[in-house]
């Protein structure tokens, strides 16, 4: 394998970070709430409290509550959270629309940056005071998060907590989609839809500045297009003002694009699909537009193109080395300043509902994060 994932298995570059891979949150919501019926399972409460976001009713505003800090299992780590990322998946989960369902009440949030404050008896990969990022199914939107050591990665020197919090989901998805799935090569043309969103802008960054591809950024406003150009895109298309298919054809002199990363779905997906070159690849990473399109199989046959999918979180269970590699790569590239995460807005923990609204109303660019400090 060539490209950003290759060195990870050979022991160089981000592979050094891979060997320090860590763990996911395993504390249940009922445990976090300290309910009496859950106190007899060996998880004695420490007597300390911390603030956390709670979803107590689907589709309703989130609230902030003080929760009792759970004791640690031998393999677990308590992290003092500095920042947590806001993802569209968090919003869907709080509406009951995400593929992974959570029992109410629960604390949303699947990625964070912070400092290790306590380790379980069998933890050997991190120590108190270490700077880490973590990935978890839920629980990150809080002042503290308990994670299995397996799901923590060290933050390299020179990378800030704020930058680190913007990396896991967005850049992990972009790296897996462009390198592992699409096998993007230097000099190929890559079309990115929703190019000013968190994953879209990460894809522009990775494609242009790591993979050395020629990037066409497609977005819904001139402002968003300009942001993608600043990130490294060679061209931009405002698909509210013209035909994405025709513009892509013009920009490639009728050759079409080699790789597409689509996070929109609907008519945008269909237009993008028709702009593929011979043996092109389109990678589906989401449906921000709401509509899930059908793929015309005859087009796949006639142009020998491939339609691929990336559900980044699924790699955690199905192929953990690849999952971990995507995070190690993102951290390494950030340390080398080959990528520069764009944080579009920072909200306080108490402003979580405003943060969610910023994303759902499509007013955000890059990554929206929440500060717990």
Tab-separated table of C-alpha atoms in Angstrom:
chain	number	residue	atom	x	y	z
A	1	UNK	CA	0.000	0.000	0.000
A	2	UNK	CA	1.171	3.539	-0.772
A	3	UNK	CA	0.010	6.833	0.692
A	4	UNK	CA	-0.807	7.941	4.232
A	5	UNK	CA	-1.753	4.539	5.592
A	6	UNK	CA	1.277	2.720	4.260
A	7	UNK	CA	3.873	3.786	6.846
A	8	UNK	CA	1.628	2.896	9.742
A	9	UNK	CA	2.161	-0.806	9.343
A	10	UNK	CA	5.850	-0.450	8.662
A	11	UNK	CA	6.736	1.227	11.959
A	12	UNK	CA	7.576	4.691	10.606
A	13	UNK	CA	5.938	8.079	10.924
A	14	UNK	CA	2.410	7.760	12.303
A	15	UNK	CA	3.082	4.094	13.028
A	16	UNK	CA	4.843	5.275	16.164
A	17	UNK	CA	1.548	6.756	17.285
A	18	UNK	CA	-0.332	3.612	16.281
A	19	UNK	CA	1.602	1.587	18.829
A	20	UNK	CA	0.194	3.880	21.494
A	21	UNK	CA	-3.437	3.363	20.465
A	22	UNK	CA	-5.992	3.473	23.194
A	23	UNK	CA	-9.689	2.812	24.207
A	24	UNK	CA	-13.323	3.672	24.055
A	25	UNK	CA	-15.844	4.764	26.643
A	26	UNK	CA	-17.548	1.881	28.398
A	27	UNK	CA	-19.366	3.575	31.248
A	28	UNK	CA	-23.133	3.304	30.816
A	29	UNK	CA	-25.382	6.319	31.087
A	30	UNK	CA	-27.152	4.886	34.097
A	31	UNK	CA	-23.806	4.427	35.775
A	32	UNK	CA	-22.928	8.042	34.977
A	33	UNK	CA	-26.157	9.166	36.525
A	34	UNK	CA	-25.366	7.150	39.628
A	35	UNK	CA	-28.721	5.377	39.774
A	36	UNK	CA	-29.050	3.185	42.847
A	37	UNK	CA	-29.878	0.028	40.921
A	38	UNK	CA	-26.525	0.266	39.157
A	39	UNK	CA	-24.370	0.720	42.262
A	40	UNK	CA	-24.132	-2.965	43.038
A	41	UNK	CA	-22.051	-3.907	39.983
A	42	UNK	CA	-18.696	-2.995	41.515
A	43	UNK	CA	-18.576	0.527	40.089
A	44	UNK	CA	-18.559	2.478	43.331
A	45	UNK	CA	-18.992	6.216	42.989
A	46	UNK	CA	-15.993	8.414	43.759
A	47	UNK	CA	-17.994	11.182	45.431
A	48	UNK	CA	-16.969	13.780	42.822
A	49	UNK	CA	-19.263	15.406	40.289
A	50	UNK	CA	-18.690	16.768	36.822
A	51	UNK	CA	-20.842	18.700	34.361
A	52	UNK	CA	-22.209	16.941	31.308
A	53	UNK	CA	-24.658	17.496	28.477
A	54	UNK	CA	-27.707	15.251	28.724
A	55	UNK	CA	-30.273	14.206	26.165
A	56	UNK	CA	-33.257	13.318	28.331
A	57	UNK	CA	-35.900	13.334	25.600
A	58	UNK	CA	-35.476	12.872	21.869
A	59	UNK	CA	-35.865	16.003	19.692
A	60	UNK	CA	-35.948	18.217	22.823
A	61	UNK	CA	-33.299	20.758	23.884
A	62	UNK	CA	-30.284	19.314	25.658
A	63	UNK	CA	-29.612	20.174	29.289
A	64	UNK	CA	-26.534	20.461	31.531
A	65	UNK	CA	-26.394	18.438	34.736
A	66	UNK	CA	-23.880	17.536	37.426
A	67	UNK	CA	-23.207	13.804	37.320
A	68	UNK	CA	-21.352	11.586	39.794
A	69	UNK	CA	-17.939	10.465	38.557
A	70	UNK	CA	-17.806	6.666	38.216
A	71	UNK	CA	-14.929	4.595	39.523
A	72	UNK	CA	-12.594	3.116	36.936
A	73	UNK	CA	-12.363	-0.433	35.724
A	74	UNK	CA	-8.746	-1.739	35.582
A	75	UNK	CA	-8.433	-1.020	31.821
A	76	UNK	CA	-10.097	2.396	31.883
A	77	UNK	CA	-8.794	5.966	31.849
A	78	UNK	CA	-10.427	9.138	33.125
A	79	UNK	CA	-9.766	12.097	30.860
A	80	UNK	CA	-10.391	15.722	31.703
A	81	UNK	CA	-12.001	16.953	28.485
A	82	UNK	CA	-10.806	20.244	26.987
A	83	UNK	CA	-12.744	20.204	23.725
A	84	UNK	CA	-15.255	17.895	22.065
A	85	UNK	CA	-16.316	17.884	18.437
A	86	UNK	CA	-19.880	18.379	17.219
A	87	UNK	CA	-20.873	15.892	14.520
A	88	UNK	CA	-24.025	15.512	12.480
A	89	UNK	CA	-24.245	12.004	13.930
A	90	UNK	CA	-24.576	13.508	17.428
A	91	UNK	CA	-27.539	15.552	16.252
A	92	UNK	CA	-29.169	12.534	14.631
A	93	UNK	CA	-28.622	10.482	17.806
A	94	UNK	CA	-30.427	13.116	19.861
A	95	UNK	CA	-33.345	12.850	17.439
A	96	UNK	CA	-33.373	9.058	17.534
A	97	UNK	CA	-32.438	8.916	13.836
A	98	UNK	CA	-28.870	7.589	14.019
A	99	UNK	CA	-28.142	3.952	13.184
A	100	UNK	CA	-26.714	3.403	16.659
A	101	UNK	CA	-29.484	3.891	19.234
A	102	UNK	CA	-28.784	5.067	22.799
A	103	UNK	CA	-30.951	4.505	25.865
A	104	UNK	CA	-32.238	7.706	27.455
A	105	UNK	CA	-30.841	9.667	29.133
A	106	UNK	CA	-27.413	9.842	27.509
A	107	UNK	CA	-24.538	12.234	26.975
A	108	UNK	CA	-23.782	12.779	23.263
A	109	UNK	CA	-20.345	13.317	21.808
A	110	UNK	CA	-18.036	10.852	20.054
A	111	UNK	CA	-14.656	12.622	19.947
A	112	UNK	CA	-12.654	14.731	22.387
A	113	UNK	CA	-9.258	16.088	23.335
A	114	UNK	CA	-8.061	16.364	26.904
A	115	UNK	CA	-5.636	15.386	29.661
A	116	UNK	CA	-5.395	12.080	31.490
A	117	UNK	CA	-6.345	12.628	35.135
A	118	UNK	CA	-6.570	9.033	36.400
A	119	UNK	CA	-5.771	5.534	35.156
A	120	UNK	CA	-7.064	2.090	36.071
A	121	UNK	CA	-4.856	-0.527	37.692
A	122	UNK	CA	-4.028	-2.324	34.422
A	123	UNK	CA	-3.486	0.715	32.203
A	124	UNK	CA	-0.010	0.793	30.682
A	125	UNK	CA	-0.351	2.994	27.586
A	126	UNK	CA	-0.946	6.403	29.188
A	127	UNK	CA	-0.030	8.215	32.378
A	128	UNK	CA	-1.536	11.043	34.364
A	129	UNK	CA	-0.909	14.322	32.594
A	130	UNK	CA	-0.696	12.881	29.061
A	131	UNK	CA	-2.418	14.843	26.303
A	132	UNK	CA	-4.742	12.611	24.309
A	133	UNK	CA	-7.575	12.464	21.827
A	134	UNK	CA	-10.299	9.903	22.255
A	135	UNK	CA	-13.128	8.338	20.287
A	136	UNK	CA	-16.248	7.004	21.942
A	137	UNK	CA	-19.791	6.112	20.960
A	138	UNK	CA	-21.141	8.742	23.340
A	139	UNK	CA	-20.202	10.670	26.473
A	140	UNK	CA	-17.671	13.191	25.135
A	141	UNK	CA	-19.748	16.338	25.717
A	142	UNK	CA	-18.768	16.593	29.344
A	143	UNK	CA	-16.008	17.839	31.613
A	144	UNK	CA	-14.815	14.248	32.026
A	145	UNK	CA	-14.941	11.133	29.895
A	146	UNK	CA	-14.064	7.563	30.888
A	147	UNK	CA	-12.478	5.578	28.063
A	148	UNK	CA	-10.823	2.239	27.513
A	149	UNK	CA	-7.085	2.789	27.033
A	150	UNK	CA	-7.364	1.226	23.570
A	151	UNK	CA	-9.324	4.190	22.277
A	152	UNK	CA	-6.943	6.991	23.211
A	153	UNK	CA	-4.176	8.413	21.016
A	154	UNK	CA	-1.363	10.755	22.122
A	155	UNK	CA	-1.454	14.348	20.907
A	156	UNK	CA	1.958	15.168	19.396
A	157	UNK	CA	3.978	18.154	20.471
A	158	UNK	CA	2.979	21.269	18.561
A	159	UNK	CA	-0.661	20.222	18.069
A	160	UNK	CA	-3.120	22.170	20.220
A	161	UNK	CA	-6.068	20.681	22.088
A	162	UNK	CA	-8.375	22.684	19.831
A	163	UNK	CA	-6.824	21.351	16.626
A	164	UNK	CA	-6.736	17.807	18.003
A	165	UNK	CA	-10.452	17.813	18.804
A	166	UNK	CA	-11.196	18.634	15.164
A	167	UNK	CA	-9.295	15.639	13.790
A	168	UNK	CA	-10.847	12.249	14.646
A	169	UNK	CA	-14.170	11.938	12.829
A	170	UNK	CA	-13.637	14.417	9.988
A	171	UNK	CA	-10.040	13.668	9.100
A	172	UNK	CA	-10.364	9.991	9.964
A	173	UNK	CA	-13.234	9.752	7.478
A	174	UNK	CA	-11.401	11.758	4.816
A	175	UNK	CA	-8.237	9.658	5.055
A	176	UNK	CA	-10.116	6.366	4.940
A	177	UNK	CA	-12.305	7.502	2.043
A	178	UNK	CA	-9.580	8.969	-0.135
A	179	UNK	CA	-6.664	6.648	0.604
A	180	UNK	CA	-8.000	3.324	1.838
A	181	UNK	CA	-11.169	3.113	-0.260
A	182	UNK	CA	-10.626	5.256	-3.372
A	183	UNK	CA	-6.851	4.673	-3.571
A	184	UNK	CA	-6.377	8.257	-4.719
A	185	UNK	CA	-3.139	8.834	-6.635
A	186	UNK	CA	-1.065	12.017	-7.011
A	187	UNK	CA	-2.267	14.117	-9.917
A	188	UNK	CA	-5.776	12.651	-10.032
A	189	UNK	CA	-8.764	14.984	-9.939
A	190	UNK	CA	-10.880	14.792	-6.787
A	191	UNK	CA	-14.338	16.354	-6.507
A	192	UNK	CA	-15.542	17.057	-2.964
A	193	UNK	CA	-19.169	17.976	-2.274
A	194	UNK	CA	-20.208	19.916	0.847
A	195	UNK	CA	-16.614	21.063	0.639
A	196	UNK	CA	-16.822	23.628	3.426
A	197	UNK	CA	-18.315	21.262	5.986
A	198	UNK	CA	-16.250	19.442	8.584
A	199	UNK	CA	-15.605	16.294	6.547
A	200	UNK	CA	-15.628	18.107	3.214
A	201	UNK	CA	-12.993	20.631	4.221
A	202	UNK	CA	-10.916	17.842	5.762
A	203	UNK	CA	-11.153	15.965	2.449
A	204	UNK	CA	-10.022	19.036	0.516
A	205	UNK	CA	-7.100	19.436	2.934
A	206	UNK	CA	-6.021	15.787	2.706
A	207	UNK	CA	-6.528	15.450	-1.066
A	208	UNK	CA	-4.688	18.654	-1.970
A	209	UNK	CA	-1.949	18.817	0.645
A	210	UNK	CA	-1.212	15.156	1.445
A	211	UNK	CA	-2.211	13.165	-1.626
A	212	UNK	CA	-1.253	15.948	-4.073
A	213	UNK	CA	-4.454	15.611	-6.074
A	214	UNK	CA	-6.170	18.354	-8.080
A	215	UNK	CA	-9.256	19.264	-6.068
A	216	UNK	CA	-12.576	20.651	-7.284
A	217	UNK	CA	-14.559	21.898	-4.290
A	218	UNK	CA	-18.347	22.025	-4.592
A	219	UNK	CA	-20.358	23.978	-2.014
A	220	UNK	CA	-23.586	25.921	-1.634
A	221	UNK	CA	-22.299	29.498	-1.454
A	222	UNK	CA	-19.465	31.640	-2.763
A	223	UNK	CA	-18.175	32.132	0.790
A	224	UNK	CA	-17.895	28.379	1.320
A	225	UNK	CA	-16.265	27.919	-2.068
A	226	UNK	CA	-13.657	30.547	-1.218
A	227	UNK	CA	-12.876	28.812	2.057
A	228	UNK	CA	-12.228	25.550	0.200
A	229	UNK	CA	-9.950	27.385	-2.238
A	230	UNK	CA	-7.969	28.736	0.711
A	231	UNK	CA	-7.604	25.185	2.000
A	232	UNK	CA	-5.983	24.043	-1.231
A	233	UNK	CA	-8.692	23.365	-3.819
A	234	UNK	CA	-7.684	24.240	-7.386
A	235	UNK	CA	-11.242	25.102	-8.476
A	236	UNK	CA	-14.643	25.585	-6.882
A	237	UNK	CA	-18.247	25.166	-7.998
A	238	UNK	CA	-21.245	26.806	-6.354
A	239	UNK	CA	-23.869	24.178	-7.118
A	240	UNK	CA	-26.735	26.520	-6.286
A	241	UNK	CA	-25.848	28.642	-9.323
A	242	UNK	CA	-25.244	26.125	-12.063
A	243	UNK	CA	-24.889	22.502	-13.114
A	244	UNK	CA	-22.312	20.588	-11.088
A	245	UNK	CA	-22.028	17.996	-13.858
A	246	UNK	CA	-21.372	20.584	-16.558
A	247	UNK	CA	-18.933	22.604	-14.467
A	248	UNK	CA	-16.963	19.477	-13.570
A	249	UNK	CA	-16.807	18.565	-17.248
A	250	UNK	CA	-15.509	22.009	-18.198
A	251	UNK	CA	-12.883	22.003	-15.465
A	252	UNK	CA	-11.582	18.613	-16.592
A	253	UNK	CA	-11.799	19.359	-20.332
A	254	UNK	CA	-14.526	16.711	-20.671
A	255	UNK	CA	-12.376	13.968	-19.164
A	256	UNK	CA	-14.362	13.790	-15.927
A	257	UNK	CA	-13.106	13.441	-12.380
A	258	UNK	CA	-11.256	10.429	-11.002
A	259	UNK	CA	-12.520	10.448	-7.412
A	260	UNK	CA	-15.584	11.930	-5.730
A	261	UNK	CA	-16.215	12.236	-2.004
A	262	UNK	CA	-19.915	12.916	-1.472
A	263	UNK	CA	-21.518	13.857	1.829
A	264	UNK	CA	-24.727	15.353	0.410
A	265	UNK	CA	-26.704	12.665	-1.424
A	266	UNK	CA	-29.830	13.441	-3.438
A	267	UNK	CA	-29.498	15.329	-6.702
A	268	UNK	CA	-25.946	16.441	-5.861
A	269	UNK	CA	-24.849	12.797	-5.712
A	270	UNK	CA	-26.489	12.061	-9.050
A	271	UNK	CA	-24.840	15.039	-10.740
A	272	UNK	CA	-21.482	14.116	-9.267
A	273	UNK	CA	-21.819	10.485	-10.336
A	274	UNK	CA	-22.389	11.539	-13.944
A	275	UNK	CA	-19.189	13.600	-13.865
A	276	UNK	CA	-16.952	10.583	-13.192
A	277	UNK	CA	-14.192	9.693	-15.620
A	278	UNK	CA	-13.519	6.189	-16.939
A	279	UNK	CA	-12.772	3.905	-13.963
A	280	UNK	CA	-13.657	6.727	-11.576
A	281	UNK	CA	-14.629	6.113	-7.953
A	282	UNK	CA	-17.353	7.816	-5.929
A	283	UNK	CA	-17.217	7.419	-2.153
A	284	UNK	CA	-20.372	8.032	-0.117
A	285	UNK	CA	-19.725	9.346	3.407
A	286	UNK	CA	-23.139	10.770	4.329
A	287	UNK	CA	-26.438	12.316	3.312
A	288	UNK	CA	-26.417	15.871	4.638
A	289	UNK	CA	-29.027	16.790	2.047
A	290	UNK	CA	-31.435	14.293	3.576
A	291	UNK	CA	-32.259	12.272	0.444
A	292	UNK	CA	-30.660	8.865	-0.096
A	293	UNK	CA	-30.163	8.419	-3.849
A	294	UNK	CA	-30.304	5.281	-5.974
A	295	UNK	CA	-27.308	4.271	-8.063
A	296	UNK	CA	-27.991	3.595	-11.767
A	297	UNK	CA	-26.175	0.302	-12.261
A	298	UNK	CA	-25.983	0.775	-16.022
A	299	UNK	CA	-23.755	3.808	-15.506
A	300	UNK	CA	-21.382	1.742	-13.359
A	301	UNK	CA	-21.139	-0.771	-16.195
A	302	UNK	CA	-20.805	1.602	-19.148
A	303	UNK	CA	-18.053	3.744	-17.606
A	304	UNK	CA	-16.444	1.032	-15.464
A	305	UNK	CA	-16.880	3.211	-12.370
A	306	UNK	CA	-17.124	2.159	-8.731
A	307	UNK	CA	-19.538	3.308	-6.019
A	308	UNK	CA	-18.051	2.882	-2.537
A	309	UNK	CA	-19.107	3.672	1.008
A	310	UNK	CA	-17.304	4.713	4.176
A	311	UNK	CA	-18.852	4.388	7.622
A	312	UNK	CA	-15.743	5.346	9.564
A	313	UNK	CA	-16.998	4.225	12.966
A	314	UNK	CA	-17.681	0.691	11.733
A	315	UNK	CA	-13.955	0.134	11.205
A	316	UNK	CA	-13.527	0.268	14.953
A	317	UNK	CA	-15.141	-3.165	15.205
A	318	UNK	CA	-14.360	-4.620	11.773
A	319	UNK	CA	-10.753	-3.522	11.148
A	320	UNK	CA	-9.275	-1.710	14.112
A	321	UNK	CA	-5.735	-1.356	12.686
A	322	UNK	CA	-7.103	0.605	9.717
A	323	UNK	CA	-9.333	2.657	12.030
A	324	UNK	CA	-6.397	3.478	14.300
A	325	UNK	CA	-4.155	4.222	11.329
A	326	UNK	CA	-6.496	6.937	10.120
A	327	UNK	CA	-6.206	8.729	13.456
A	328	UNK	CA	-2.470	8.265	13.744
A	329	UNK	CA	-2.071	9.635	10.214
A	330	UNK	CA	-4.212	12.672	10.994
A	331	UNK	CA	-2.177	13.478	14.113
A	332	UNK	CA	1.115	13.008	12.299
A	333	UNK	CA	0.103	15.170	9.343
A	334	UNK	CA	-1.096	17.862	11.710
A	335	UNK	CA	2.179	17.795	13.606
A	336	UNK	CA	4.047	18.177	10.312
A	337	UNK	CA	1.641	21.001	9.317
A	338	UNK	CA	0.738	19.175	6.128
A	339	UNK	CA	-2.891	19.588	7.193
A	340	UNK	CA	-4.442	22.434	9.171
A	341	UNK	CA	-7.860	21.732	10.720
A	342	UNK	CA	-10.279	24.616	10.334
A	343	UNK	CA	-12.295	25.288	13.503
A	344	UNK	CA	-15.252	27.346	12.378
A	345	UNK	CA	-16.777	28.029	15.792
A	346	UNK	CA	-16.181	27.277	19.471
A	347	UNK	CA	-19.101	27.106	21.907
A	348	UNK	CA	-19.222	26.691	25.665
A	349	UNK	CA	-20.733	23.566	27.177
A	350	UNK	CA	-23.826	25.577	28.143
A	351	UNK	CA	-24.221	26.622	24.509
A	352	UNK	CA	-24.545	23.088	23.139
A	353	UNK	CA	-28.006	23.740	21.672
A	354	UNK	CA	-26.675	26.770	19.820
A	355	UNK	CA	-23.798	24.640	18.527
A	356	UNK	CA	-26.214	22.016	17.226
A	357	UNK	CA	-28.307	24.722	15.553
A	358	UNK	CA	-25.248	26.151	13.828
A	359	UNK	CA	-24.656	22.772	12.188
A	360	UNK	CA	-28.274	21.910	11.320
A	361	UNK	CA	-28.888	25.333	9.804
A	362	UNK	CA	-25.790	24.887	7.623
A	363	UNK	CA	-24.250	28.063	8.958
A	364	UNK	CA	-21.073	26.296	10.015
A	365	UNK	CA	-17.825	25.897	8.125
A	366	UNK	CA	-15.148	23.419	9.051
A	367	UNK	CA	-15.434	21.910	12.512
A	368	UNK	CA	-17.695	23.159	15.292
A	369	UNK	CA	-16.297	22.262	18.714
A	370	UNK	CA	-17.376	22.714	22.326
A	371	UNK	CA	-15.053	23.924	25.068
A	372	UNK	CA	-15.516	22.605	28.579
A	373	UNK	CA	-13.126	25.117	30.149
